[in-house]
Amino acid sequence: MAEYRMPNRQIPLDDSWDVIVVGGGPAGCAAATAAAREGRKTLLIESTGCLGGMGTMGMVPGWCPFTDREKIVYKGIAEEVFMASKKSTPHVPEAQMDWVPINSEQLKLIYDRLVTEAGVKVLFNTVISAVEMEHHDQIDVLIASNKRGLSAYKARVYIDGTGDADVAIWAGAEYAKGDEKNGNLQPATLCFSVGNVNMEEYRKGPWLHTENKNSPIYSILNSSKYPRIRDPFMCENEVAPGLLGFNAGHVWGVDNTNPQSVSDALLEGREIANDLLRGLSEFHPDAFEDAFIAQTAPLMGVRETRRIIGDYILTREDYFNRQTFPDEIGRNSYYLDIHLSEEEVEEAKEGKIDMGVRNANYGKGESHGIPYRCLTPRGISNLLVAGRSISCDRTVQGSVRVMPVCLVTGQAAGTAAALACAQEEVDVHALNIDALRKTLRENGAYFL
């Protein structure tokens, strides 16, 4: 590719911030809120026009479990967001705490109010385009792009909540990506909603989920009429009366760090959503004959890209050992949810993959710790990472990538950033862990 060198020019600089958070998904919102609640002047930069990431723009229709089947383990800001969200789905039983549907429009307001009431300043429709380093181990400024053109933003501490570790990688952080064999990434999904469903007939069954071998998704798949439907992945939630939200269909070969790849996937995802509804109309007409696509998500549902190499790499062994850490800042009980590659789909059909081992699950009351060191990229003194790109191996990433965990790591990162601002020379690797854990506990976080 040819190169173009920009002429030297001056751009405006805003250096008034203590903490800058990039990415307004669950991790970024929790991070910004935590930092601001600790009295730090905080800016939250988001590339789209609303907060919430996968739960709003991504239209993921339901929360992953908030409990270990005995108690809520994602507490603090995570529980605060979840309980506010749950109030917007009054059709859900009060006692239900796992797989609770999401009203995405109300969740937008919940995140808006969460951050603004904490005193966070939000900048929408703004993309970070470059990271300038003062020294090899310290971020100087972030270069942002929006309708104003290019601007520079400077803070004492930065938090990367982009999901793809964009800020960390542009700052020179080490990272891993995909599987060790050939770099495969988990497939992506474009979520969508379906309106005018005959809910009386839908509730009679059959259950649409992949786990039900009588689900019409298998008839759709086996009919060969819908070649874009290449595996039976289907989840759905009743997000409102008469409205179903779908996390269904896979698009393989999507790399969220490659804009052309994502562009192609969005085109394909909308076709898949249309084909899935056509198939449901054919094979479950009583419920779906008069249904229509109400909306497809503006944001591609991406499960995996980069993972930073931090001061500690959380491993598969840690997961299976239910490990506890002296610096843990949260617990996780979600199962190893690693979606199959195209090659693995065929292997699974032939019984060559033990899905019980691959997608291992905990028993009641079981969980593992998440160390603070998974949030600190090696070699960078004023940057923390929260969300699905924290330091872990690929197996564990299949578990910690989900929204409840992202909220937990976000709160920890924001709290740590606020404490780091009190240091004369900021170094997130040299933080007082006892002080961090004490502050997190005081603010409702749960860990051992």
Tab-separated table of C-alpha atoms in Angstrom, residues 1-432:
chain	number	residue	atom	x	y	z
A	1	MET	CA	0.000	0.000	0.000
A	2	ALA	CA	1.301	3.458	-0.902
A	3	GLU	CA	2.016	5.908	1.894
A	4	TYR	CA	1.026	9.531	2.352
A	5	ARG	CA	2.892	11.759	4.779
A	6	MET	CA	0.855	14.536	6.337
A	7	PRO	CA	2.509	17.949	6.347
A	8	ASN	CA	3.485	19.227	9.786
A	9	ARG	CA	0.551	21.008	11.341
A	10	GLN	CA	-0.813	22.126	14.681
A	11	ILE	CA	-3.907	20.491	16.177
A	12	PRO	CA	-5.854	21.580	19.285
A	13	LEU	CA	-4.861	19.969	22.597
A	14	ASP	CA	-7.128	19.392	25.607
A	15	ASP	CA	-4.913	18.483	28.557
A	16	SER	CA	-7.426	19.067	31.333
A	17	TRP	CA	-8.202	15.441	32.218
A	18	ASP	CA	-7.125	13.115	35.005
A	19	VAL	CA	-8.487	9.988	33.318
A	20	ILE	CA	-9.473	9.322	29.708
A	21	VAL	CA	-11.449	6.190	28.904
A	22	VAL	CA	-11.680	5.027	25.292
A	23	GLY	CA	-14.688	2.904	24.414
A	24	GLY	CA	-18.176	3.306	25.873
A	25	GLY	CA	-19.177	-0.339	26.174
A	26	PRO	CA	-19.862	-1.951	29.569
A	27	ALA	CA	-16.168	-1.931	30.535
A	28	GLY	CA	-15.651	1.684	29.517
A	29	CYS	CA	-18.824	2.931	31.191
A	30	ALA	CA	-17.979	1.174	34.447
A	31	ALA	CA	-14.383	2.435	34.292
A	32	ALA	CA	-15.364	6.040	33.660
A	33	THR	CA	-18.017	5.942	36.373
A	34	ALA	CA	-15.634	4.449	38.936
A	35	ALA	CA	-12.906	6.999	38.209
A	36	ALA	CA	-15.316	9.937	38.352
A	37	ARG	CA	-16.906	8.717	41.575
A	38	GLU	CA	-13.429	8.804	43.110
A	39	GLY	CA	-13.223	12.481	42.228
A	40	ARG	CA	-11.153	12.299	39.047
A	41	LYS	CA	-11.964	14.519	36.075
A	42	THR	CA	-12.897	11.898	33.496
A	43	LEU	CA	-13.523	11.931	29.755
A	44	LEU	CA	-15.223	9.007	28.003
A	45	ILE	CA	-14.640	8.806	24.236
A	46	GLU	CA	-17.047	6.638	22.226
A	47	SER	CA	-16.971	5.967	18.484
A	48	THR	CA	-20.748	5.540	18.059
A	49	GLY	CA	-23.674	7.695	19.114
A	50	CYS	CA	-24.612	5.886	22.332
A	51	LEU	CA	-23.128	4.010	25.258
A	52	GLY	CA	-23.496	0.337	26.103
A	53	GLY	CA	-21.713	-1.442	23.274
A	54	MET	CA	-23.019	-4.959	22.729
A	55	GLY	CA	-26.072	-4.515	24.974
A	56	THR	CA	-27.293	-1.470	23.043
A	57	MET	CA	-25.720	-0.920	19.620
A	58	GLY	CA	-24.926	-4.634	19.361
A	59	MET	CA	-28.496	-5.628	20.354
A	60	VAL	CA	-27.400	-8.682	22.343
A	61	PRO	CA	-30.861	-9.694	23.592
A	62	GLY	CA	-30.008	-11.075	27.021
A	63	TRP	CA	-27.577	-10.766	29.915
A	64	CYS	CA	-25.255	-13.675	30.551
A	65	PRO	CA	-25.817	-15.083	34.060
A	66	PHE	CA	-25.116	-12.760	36.977
A	67	THR	CA	-25.020	-15.585	39.511
A	68	ASP	CA	-22.994	-18.684	40.244
A	69	ARG	CA	-26.437	-20.330	40.676
A	70	GLU	CA	-26.303	-19.475	44.373
A	71	LYS	CA	-25.593	-15.737	44.539
A	72	ILE	CA	-24.796	-12.711	42.393
A	73	VAL	CA	-21.037	-12.628	41.785
A	74	TYR	CA	-20.841	-9.598	39.468
A	75	LYS	CA	-21.499	-6.871	41.990
A	76	GLY	CA	-20.741	-3.181	42.448
A	77	ILE	CA	-21.426	-1.180	39.290
A	78	ALA	CA	-22.222	-4.408	37.417
A	79	GLU	CA	-25.108	-5.227	39.729
A	80	GLU	CA	-26.221	-1.601	39.697
A	81	VAL	CA	-26.540	-1.627	35.890
A	82	PHE	CA	-28.124	-5.075	35.819
A	83	MET	CA	-30.813	-4.307	38.379
A	84	ALA	CA	-31.698	-1.036	36.635
A	85	SER	CA	-31.910	-2.918	33.333
A	86	LYS	CA	-34.087	-5.615	34.879
A	87	LYS	CA	-36.676	-3.001	35.885
A	88	SER	CA	-37.178	-2.227	32.171
A	89	THR	CA	-38.320	-5.815	31.462
A	90	PRO	CA	-41.342	-6.184	33.807
A	91	HIS	CA	-42.452	-9.334	31.975
A	92	VAL	CA	-39.434	-11.151	33.484
A	93	PRO	CA	-40.005	-12.918	36.840
A	94	GLU	CA	-38.579	-10.910	39.727
A	95	ALA	CA	-36.493	-13.841	40.964
A	96	GLN	CA	-34.826	-14.473	37.590
A	97	MET	CA	-31.176	-13.385	37.656
A	98	ASP	CA	-29.715	-15.418	34.786
A	99	TRP	CA	-30.303	-14.938	31.052
A	100	VAL	CA	-32.481	-11.900	31.696
A	101	PRO	CA	-33.659	-10.149	28.482
A	102	ILE	CA	-32.336	-6.691	27.639
A	103	ASN	CA	-34.458	-3.703	26.649
A	104	SER	CA	-31.725	-2.032	24.602
A	105	GLU	CA	-33.386	1.398	24.383
A	106	GLN	CA	-33.775	1.605	28.147
A	107	LEU	CA	-30.232	0.316	28.639
A	108	LYS	CA	-28.956	3.288	26.629
A	109	LEU	CA	-30.553	5.629	29.162
A	110	ILE	CA	-29.239	3.583	32.073
A	111	TYR	CA	-25.654	3.970	30.869
A	112	ASP	CA	-26.192	7.655	29.998
A	113	ARG	CA	-27.407	8.376	33.504
A	114	LEU	CA	-24.789	6.192	35.165
A	115	VAL	CA	-21.850	8.102	33.715
A	116	THR	CA	-23.273	11.620	33.635
A	117	GLU	CA	-24.529	11.464	37.229
A	118	ALA	CA	-21.004	10.452	38.247
A	119	GLY	CA	-19.670	13.576	36.524
A	120	VAL	CA	-18.166	11.950	33.424
A	121	LYS	CA	-17.932	14.038	30.260
A	122	VAL	CA	-18.924	12.003	27.192
A	123	LEU	CA	-17.679	12.615	23.651
A	124	PHE	CA	-19.654	10.656	21.040
A	125	ASN	CA	-18.919	9.948	17.377
A	126	THR	CA	-15.199	10.241	18.001
A	127	VAL	CA	-12.544	7.731	17.005
A	128	ILE	CA	-9.035	7.429	18.417
A	129	SER	CA	-6.739	7.441	15.401
A	130	ALA	CA	-3.262	7.469	16.944
A	131	VAL	CA	-1.376	7.245	20.217
A	132	GLU	CA	1.648	9.461	20.785
A	133	MET	CA	4.213	8.300	23.349
A	134	GLU	CA	6.242	10.646	25.577
A	135	HIS	CA	8.669	7.872	26.416
A	136	HIS	CA	8.589	4.297	25.209
A	137	ASP	CA	6.621	3.327	28.328
A	138	GLN	CA	4.229	6.259	28.738
A	139	ILE	CA	1.355	7.600	26.653
A	140	ASP	CA	1.616	11.313	26.022
A	141	VAL	CA	-1.566	12.117	24.079
A	142	LEU	CA	-4.348	10.445	22.122
A	143	ILE	CA	-5.147	11.756	18.654
A	144	ALA	CA	-8.897	11.723	18.020
A	145	SER	CA	-10.926	12.276	14.863
A	146	ASN	CA	-14.473	13.567	14.540
A	147	LYS	CA	-16.438	16.280	12.717
A	148	ARG	CA	-14.089	18.839	14.216
A	149	GLY	CA	-11.147	17.188	12.480
A	150	LEU	CA	-8.129	16.023	14.483
A	151	SER	CA	-7.712	16.846	18.170
A	152	ALA	CA	-5.294	15.754	20.883
A	153	TYR	CA	-6.359	14.682	24.379
A	154	LYS	CA	-4.045	14.295	27.355
A	155	ALA	CA	-4.577	12.735	30.803
A	156	ARG	CA	-2.544	11.276	33.632
A	157	VAL	CA	-4.023	7.792	33.174
A	158	TYR	CA	-5.708	6.154	30.186
A	159	ILE	CA	-8.098	3.202	30.080
A	160	ASP	CA	-8.564	1.081	26.977
A	161	GLY	CA	-12.139	-0.211	26.786
A	162	THR	CA	-12.209	-0.614	23.009
A	163	GLY	CA	-12.604	-4.387	23.113
A	164	ASP	CA	-9.836	-4.730	20.547
A	165	ALA	CA	-7.080	-3.196	22.709
A	166	ASP	CA	-6.602	-0.484	20.074
A	167	VAL	CA	-5.027	2.068	22.427
A	168	ALA	CA	-2.760	-0.526	24.015
A	169	ILE	CA	-1.493	-1.893	20.713
A	170	TRP	CA	-0.925	1.566	19.224
A	171	ALA	CA	1.046	2.364	22.380
A	172	GLY	CA	3.292	-0.607	21.662
A	173	ALA	CA	1.802	-3.234	23.994
A	174	GLU	CA	2.415	-6.913	23.334
A	175	TYR	CA	-0.637	-8.959	22.417
A	176	ALA	CA	-1.960	-12.308	21.245
A	177	LYS	CA	-4.727	-12.880	18.728
A	178	GLY	CA	-6.741	-15.935	17.731
A	179	ASP	CA	-5.842	-19.565	18.235
A	180	GLU	CA	-2.268	-20.810	18.247
A	181	LYS	CA	-2.779	-23.164	15.301
A	182	ASN	CA	-3.778	-20.736	12.543
A	183	GLY	CA	-4.962	-17.514	14.166
A	184	ASN	CA	-8.658	-18.375	13.859
A	185	LEU	CA	-10.999	-15.950	15.599
A	186	GLN	CA	-14.389	-16.877	16.975
A	187	PRO	CA	-17.164	-16.186	14.455
A	188	ALA	CA	-19.140	-12.972	14.735
A	189	THR	CA	-22.924	-12.530	14.870
A	190	LEU	CA	-25.165	-9.679	13.810
A	191	CYS	CA	-27.999	-9.641	16.324
A	192	PHE	CA	-31.495	-8.600	15.286
A	193	SER	CA	-35.063	-8.278	16.549
A	194	VAL	CA	-38.277	-9.700	15.115
A	195	GLY	CA	-41.671	-8.053	15.589
A	196	ASN	CA	-45.299	-9.142	15.242
A	197	VAL	CA	-44.534	-12.629	16.537
A	198	ASN	CA	-47.585	-14.645	17.574
A	199	MET	CA	-46.404	-14.961	21.155
A	200	GLU	CA	-49.116	-17.423	22.170
A	201	GLU	CA	-47.897	-19.872	19.532
A	202	TYR	CA	-44.238	-19.061	20.210
A	203	ARG	CA	-44.627	-19.867	23.903
A	204	LYS	CA	-46.176	-23.251	23.066
A	205	GLY	CA	-42.806	-24.239	21.611
A	206	PRO	CA	-40.710	-25.722	20.325
A	207	TRP	CA	-37.883	-23.862	22.051
A	208	LEU	CA	-35.756	-22.283	19.318
A	209	HIS	CA	-32.394	-22.640	21.061
A	210	THR	CA	-29.638	-24.771	19.546
A	211	GLU	CA	-29.743	-27.137	22.524
A	212	ASN	CA	-33.248	-28.276	21.542
A	213	LYS	CA	-32.810	-30.871	18.798
A	214	ASN	CA	-36.462	-30.287	17.816
A	215	SER	CA	-35.821	-26.595	17.176
A	216	PRO	CA	-36.849	-25.386	13.717
A	217	ILE	CA	-33.266	-24.175	13.249
A	218	TYR	CA	-32.362	-27.772	12.370
A	219	SER	CA	-35.090	-27.913	9.728
A	220	ILE	CA	-33.793	-24.637	8.316
A	221	LEU	CA	-30.244	-25.985	8.278
A	222	ASN	CA	-31.140	-29.356	6.757
A	223	SER	CA	-33.454	-27.957	4.089
A	224	SER	CA	-30.485	-26.586	2.090
A	225	LYS	CA	-32.745	-23.686	1.046
A	226	TYR	CA	-30.745	-21.209	3.084
A	227	PRO	CA	-27.050	-21.693	2.256
A	228	ARG	CA	-25.990	-18.740	4.423
A	229	ILE	CA	-27.159	-20.714	7.481
A	230	ARG	CA	-24.199	-23.022	7.992
A	231	ASP	CA	-24.623	-24.141	11.585
A	232	PRO	CA	-27.504	-24.294	14.098
A	233	PHE	CA	-26.455	-21.439	16.399
A	234	MET	CA	-29.599	-19.749	17.706
A	235	CYS	CA	-30.470	-17.942	20.934
A	236	GLU	CA	-33.494	-15.723	21.449
A	237	ASN	CA	-35.060	-13.672	24.243
A	238	GLU	CA	-38.436	-12.057	24.621
A	239	VAL	CA	-37.165	-8.501	24.969
A	240	ALA	CA	-40.693	-7.027	24.997
A	241	PRO	CA	-44.218	-8.335	24.451
A	242	GLY	CA	-44.454	-9.441	20.816
A	243	LEU	CA	-40.772	-8.668	20.179
A	244	LEU	CA	-38.021	-11.282	20.111
A	245	GLY	CA	-34.332	-10.459	20.148
A	246	PHE	CA	-32.057	-12.926	18.351
A	247	ASN	CA	-28.393	-13.721	18.879
A	248	ALA	CA	-28.293	-16.153	15.980
A	249	GLY	CA	-26.272	-17.021	12.901
A	250	HIS	CA	-22.518	-16.966	12.453
A	251	VAL	CA	-20.242	-15.008	10.144
A	252	TRP	CA	-16.753	-16.515	9.993
A	253	GLY	CA	-13.490	-14.862	9.087
A	254	VAL	CA	-14.393	-11.530	10.682
A	255	ASP	CA	-11.538	-9.476	12.101
A	256	ASN	CA	-12.775	-6.379	13.916
A	257	THR	CA	-9.365	-4.745	13.477
A	258	ASN	CA	-9.861	-4.875	9.680
A	259	PRO	CA	-12.554	-2.367	8.569
A	260	GLN	CA	-13.156	-4.097	5.240
A	261	SER	CA	-13.687	-7.415	7.002
A	262	VAL	CA	-16.298	-5.860	9.291
A	263	SER	CA	-17.987	-4.060	6.402
A	264	ASP	CA	-18.363	-7.327	4.513
A	265	ALA	CA	-19.640	-9.041	7.661
A	266	LEU	CA	-22.362	-6.433	8.220
A	267	LEU	CA	-23.646	-7.003	4.691
A	268	GLU	CA	-23.602	-10.760	5.227
A	269	GLY	CA	-25.157	-10.485	8.694
A	270	ARG	CA	-28.219	-8.651	7.414
A	271	GLU	CA	-28.745	-11.340	4.783
A	272	ILE	CA	-28.413	-14.059	7.440
A	273	ALA	CA	-31.005	-12.350	9.649
A	274	ASN	CA	-33.404	-12.207	6.713
A	275	ASP	CA	-32.812	-15.874	5.866
A	276	LEU	CA	-33.316	-16.958	9.475
A	277	LEU	CA	-36.694	-15.246	9.625
A	278	ARG	CA	-37.710	-16.718	6.252
A	279	GLY	CA	-36.786	-20.133	7.586
A	280	LEU	CA	-38.724	-19.625	10.816
A	281	SER	CA	-41.734	-18.476	8.797
A	282	GLU	CA	-41.536	-21.688	6.763
A	283	PHE	CA	-40.874	-24.167	9.560
A	284	HIS	CA	-42.731	-22.491	12.451
A	285	PRO	CA	-45.481	-20.575	10.622
A	286	ASP	CA	-47.918	-20.488	13.548
A	287	ALA	CA	-45.566	-18.144	15.390
A	288	PHE	CA	-43.627	-16.435	12.590
A	289	GLU	CA	-45.744	-16.336	9.431
A	290	ASP	CA	-46.624	-12.648	9.929
A	291	ALA	CA	-43.414	-11.623	11.689
A	292	PHE	CA	-40.915	-9.103	10.305
A	293	ILE	CA	-37.366	-7.953	10.972
A	294	ALA	CA	-37.820	-4.987	13.295
A	295	GLN	CA	-34.140	-4.037	13.383
A	296	THR	CA	-30.672	-5.389	12.723
A	297	ALA	CA	-27.892	-4.224	15.016
A	298	PRO	CA	-25.817	-1.205	13.935
A	299	LEU	CA	-22.772	-2.862	15.538
A	300	MET	CA	-21.303	-6.238	14.608
A	301	GLY	CA	-21.279	-8.742	17.439
A	302	VAL	CA	-17.556	-9.523	17.722
A	303	ARG	CA	-16.438	-12.112	20.259
A	304	GLU	CA	-12.671	-12.048	19.887
A	305	THR	CA	-9.719	-10.118	18.535
A	306	ARG	CA	-6.606	-9.052	20.451
A	307	ARG	CA	-5.703	-9.976	24.017
A	308	ILE	CA	-3.024	-7.915	25.731
A	309	ILE	CA	-0.004	-9.523	27.361
A	310	GLY	CA	-0.235	-8.186	30.887
A	311	ASP	CA	1.717	-8.647	34.084
A	312	TYR	CA	-0.237	-11.880	34.498
A	313	ILE	CA	-1.888	-14.092	31.873
A	314	LEU	CA	-5.025	-15.804	33.189
A	315	THR	CA	-4.941	-19.415	32.003
A	316	ARG	CA	-7.131	-22.418	31.379
A	317	GLU	CA	-5.525	-24.044	34.423
A	318	ASP	CA	-6.561	-21.074	36.571
A	319	TYR	CA	-10.114	-21.517	35.347
A	320	PHE	CA	-10.262	-25.246	36.083
A	321	ASN	CA	-8.505	-24.787	39.452
A	322	ARG	CA	-11.073	-22.148	40.520
A	323	GLN	CA	-8.004	-20.060	41.302
A	324	THR	CA	-7.894	-17.318	43.906
A	325	PHE	CA	-5.324	-14.487	43.692
A	326	PRO	CA	-3.928	-12.050	46.262
A	327	ASP	CA	-4.604	-9.179	43.843
A	328	GLU	CA	-7.963	-10.315	42.493
A	329	ILE	CA	-10.453	-7.587	41.775
A	330	GLY	CA	-13.459	-9.719	40.839
A	331	ARG	CA	-14.777	-13.251	40.326
A	332	ASN	CA	-16.140	-14.998	37.249
A	333	SER	CA	-18.410	-18.035	36.990
A	334	TYR	CA	-19.378	-17.997	33.283
A	335	TYR	CA	-18.686	-21.108	31.246
A	336	LEU	CA	-16.029	-21.484	28.504
A	337	ASP	CA	-18.159	-20.164	25.650
A	338	ILE	CA	-15.896	-20.610	22.614
A	339	HIS	CA	-17.806	-20.648	19.323
A	340	LEU	CA	-16.652	-23.128	16.702
A	341	SER	CA	-14.591	-22.301	13.630
A	342	GLU	CA	-15.933	-23.468	10.271
A	343	GLU	CA	-13.598	-26.462	10.367
A	344	GLU	CA	-14.666	-27.295	13.915
A	345	VAL	CA	-18.351	-27.216	12.947
A	346	GLU	CA	-17.707	-30.182	10.642
A	347	GLU	CA	-15.556	-31.916	13.258
A	348	ALA	CA	-18.325	-31.495	15.832
A	349	LYS	CA	-20.854	-33.073	13.452
A	350	GLU	CA	-18.552	-36.083	13.216
A	351	GLY	CA	-18.251	-36.305	16.990
A	352	LYS	CA	-14.566	-35.376	16.984
A	353	ILE	CA	-15.010	-32.556	19.522
A	354	ASP	CA	-16.151	-33.173	23.088
A	355	MET	CA	-18.300	-30.088	23.607
A	356	GLY	CA	-18.686	-30.888	27.308
A	357	VAL	CA	-14.942	-30.430	27.760
A	358	ARG	CA	-14.587	-27.561	25.307
A	359	ASN	CA	-17.446	-25.550	26.845
A	360	ALA	CA	-16.795	-26.551	30.458
A	361	ASN	CA	-19.134	-25.188	33.110
A	362	TYR	CA	-18.831	-24.702	36.855
A	363	GLY	CA	-20.946	-26.281	39.552
A	364	LYS	CA	-23.091	-24.251	41.927
A	365	GLY	CA	-21.165	-21.691	43.925
A	366	GLU	CA	-17.954	-22.070	41.904
A	367	SER	CA	-15.927	-19.260	40.354
A	368	HIS	CA	-12.380	-18.073	39.729
A	369	GLY	CA	-10.601	-14.849	40.531
A	370	ILE	CA	-9.477	-12.180	38.075
A	371	PRO	CA	-6.146	-10.601	39.086
A	372	TYR	CA	-5.525	-6.877	38.771
A	373	ARG	CA	-2.351	-7.801	36.848
A	374	CYS	CA	-4.536	-8.901	33.891
A	375	LEU	CA	-5.474	-5.227	33.424
A	376	THR	CA	-1.920	-3.869	33.238
A	377	PRO	CA	-0.179	-4.148	29.832
A	378	ARG	CA	3.498	-4.944	30.202
A	379	GLY	CA	5.818	-2.027	29.634
A	380	ILE	CA	3.303	0.859	29.700
A	381	SER	CA	3.087	2.836	32.917
A	382	ASN	CA	-0.081	4.911	32.524
A	383	LEU	CA	-2.485	2.572	30.723
A	384	LEU	CA	-5.040	0.044	31.964
A	385	VAL	CA	-7.132	-2.335	29.852
A	386	ALA	CA	-10.643	-3.517	30.695
A	387	GLY	CA	-13.176	-5.710	28.911
A	388	ARG	CA	-12.704	-8.638	26.554
A	389	SER	CA	-9.089	-7.836	25.679
A	390	ILE	CA	-7.633	-8.290	29.185
A	391	SER	CA	-4.580	-10.530	29.599
A	392	CYS	CA	-5.657	-14.180	29.346
A	393	ASP	CA	-5.272	-17.204	27.131
A	394	ARG	CA	-7.779	-17.910	24.395
A	395	THR	CA	-9.710	-20.501	26.372
A	396	VAL	CA	-10.362	-18.144	29.278
A	397	GLN	CA	-11.173	-15.276	26.900
A	398	GLY	CA	-14.195	-17.333	25.850
A	399	SER	CA	-15.504	-16.810	29.381
A	400	VAL	CA	-14.335	-13.357	30.522
A	401	ARG	CA	-15.438	-11.619	27.307
A	402	VAL	CA	-19.110	-11.308	28.338
A	403	MET	CA	-20.796	-8.146	29.608
A	404	PRO	CA	-21.057	-8.896	33.364
A	405	VAL	CA	-17.317	-9.592	33.515
A	406	CYS	CA	-16.552	-6.496	31.422
A	407	LEU	CA	-18.447	-4.359	33.933
A	408	VAL	CA	-16.382	-5.857	36.762
A	409	THR	CA	-13.000	-5.316	35.089
A	410	GLY	CA	-14.138	-1.842	34.069
A	411	GLN	CA	-14.905	-0.820	37.656
A	412	ALA	CA	-11.541	-2.177	38.764
A	413	ALA	CA	-9.683	-0.300	36.027
A	414	GLY	CA	-11.470	2.973	36.784
A	415	THR	CA	-10.807	2.671	40.496
A	416	ALA	CA	-7.153	1.824	39.874
A	417	ALA	CA	-6.794	4.795	37.522
A	418	ALA	CA	-8.201	7.122	40.172
A	419	LEU	CA	-5.744	5.812	42.758
A	420	ALA	CA	-2.846	6.013	40.302
A	421	CYS	CA	-3.588	9.692	39.782
A	422	ALA	CA	-2.583	10.240	43.398
A	423	GLN	CA	0.947	8.993	42.687
A	424	GLU	CA	3.607	11.608	42.072
A	425	GLU	CA	4.848	9.543	39.118
A	426	VAL	CA	2.011	7.478	37.676
A	427	ASP	CA	2.757	3.769	37.448
A	428	VAL	CA	-0.229	1.426	37.281
A	429	HIS	CA	2.105	-1.535	37.866
A	430	ALA	CA	3.155	-0.178	41.271
A	431	LEU	CA	-0.316	0.483	42.657
A	432	ASN	CA	-1.091	-0.243	46.297
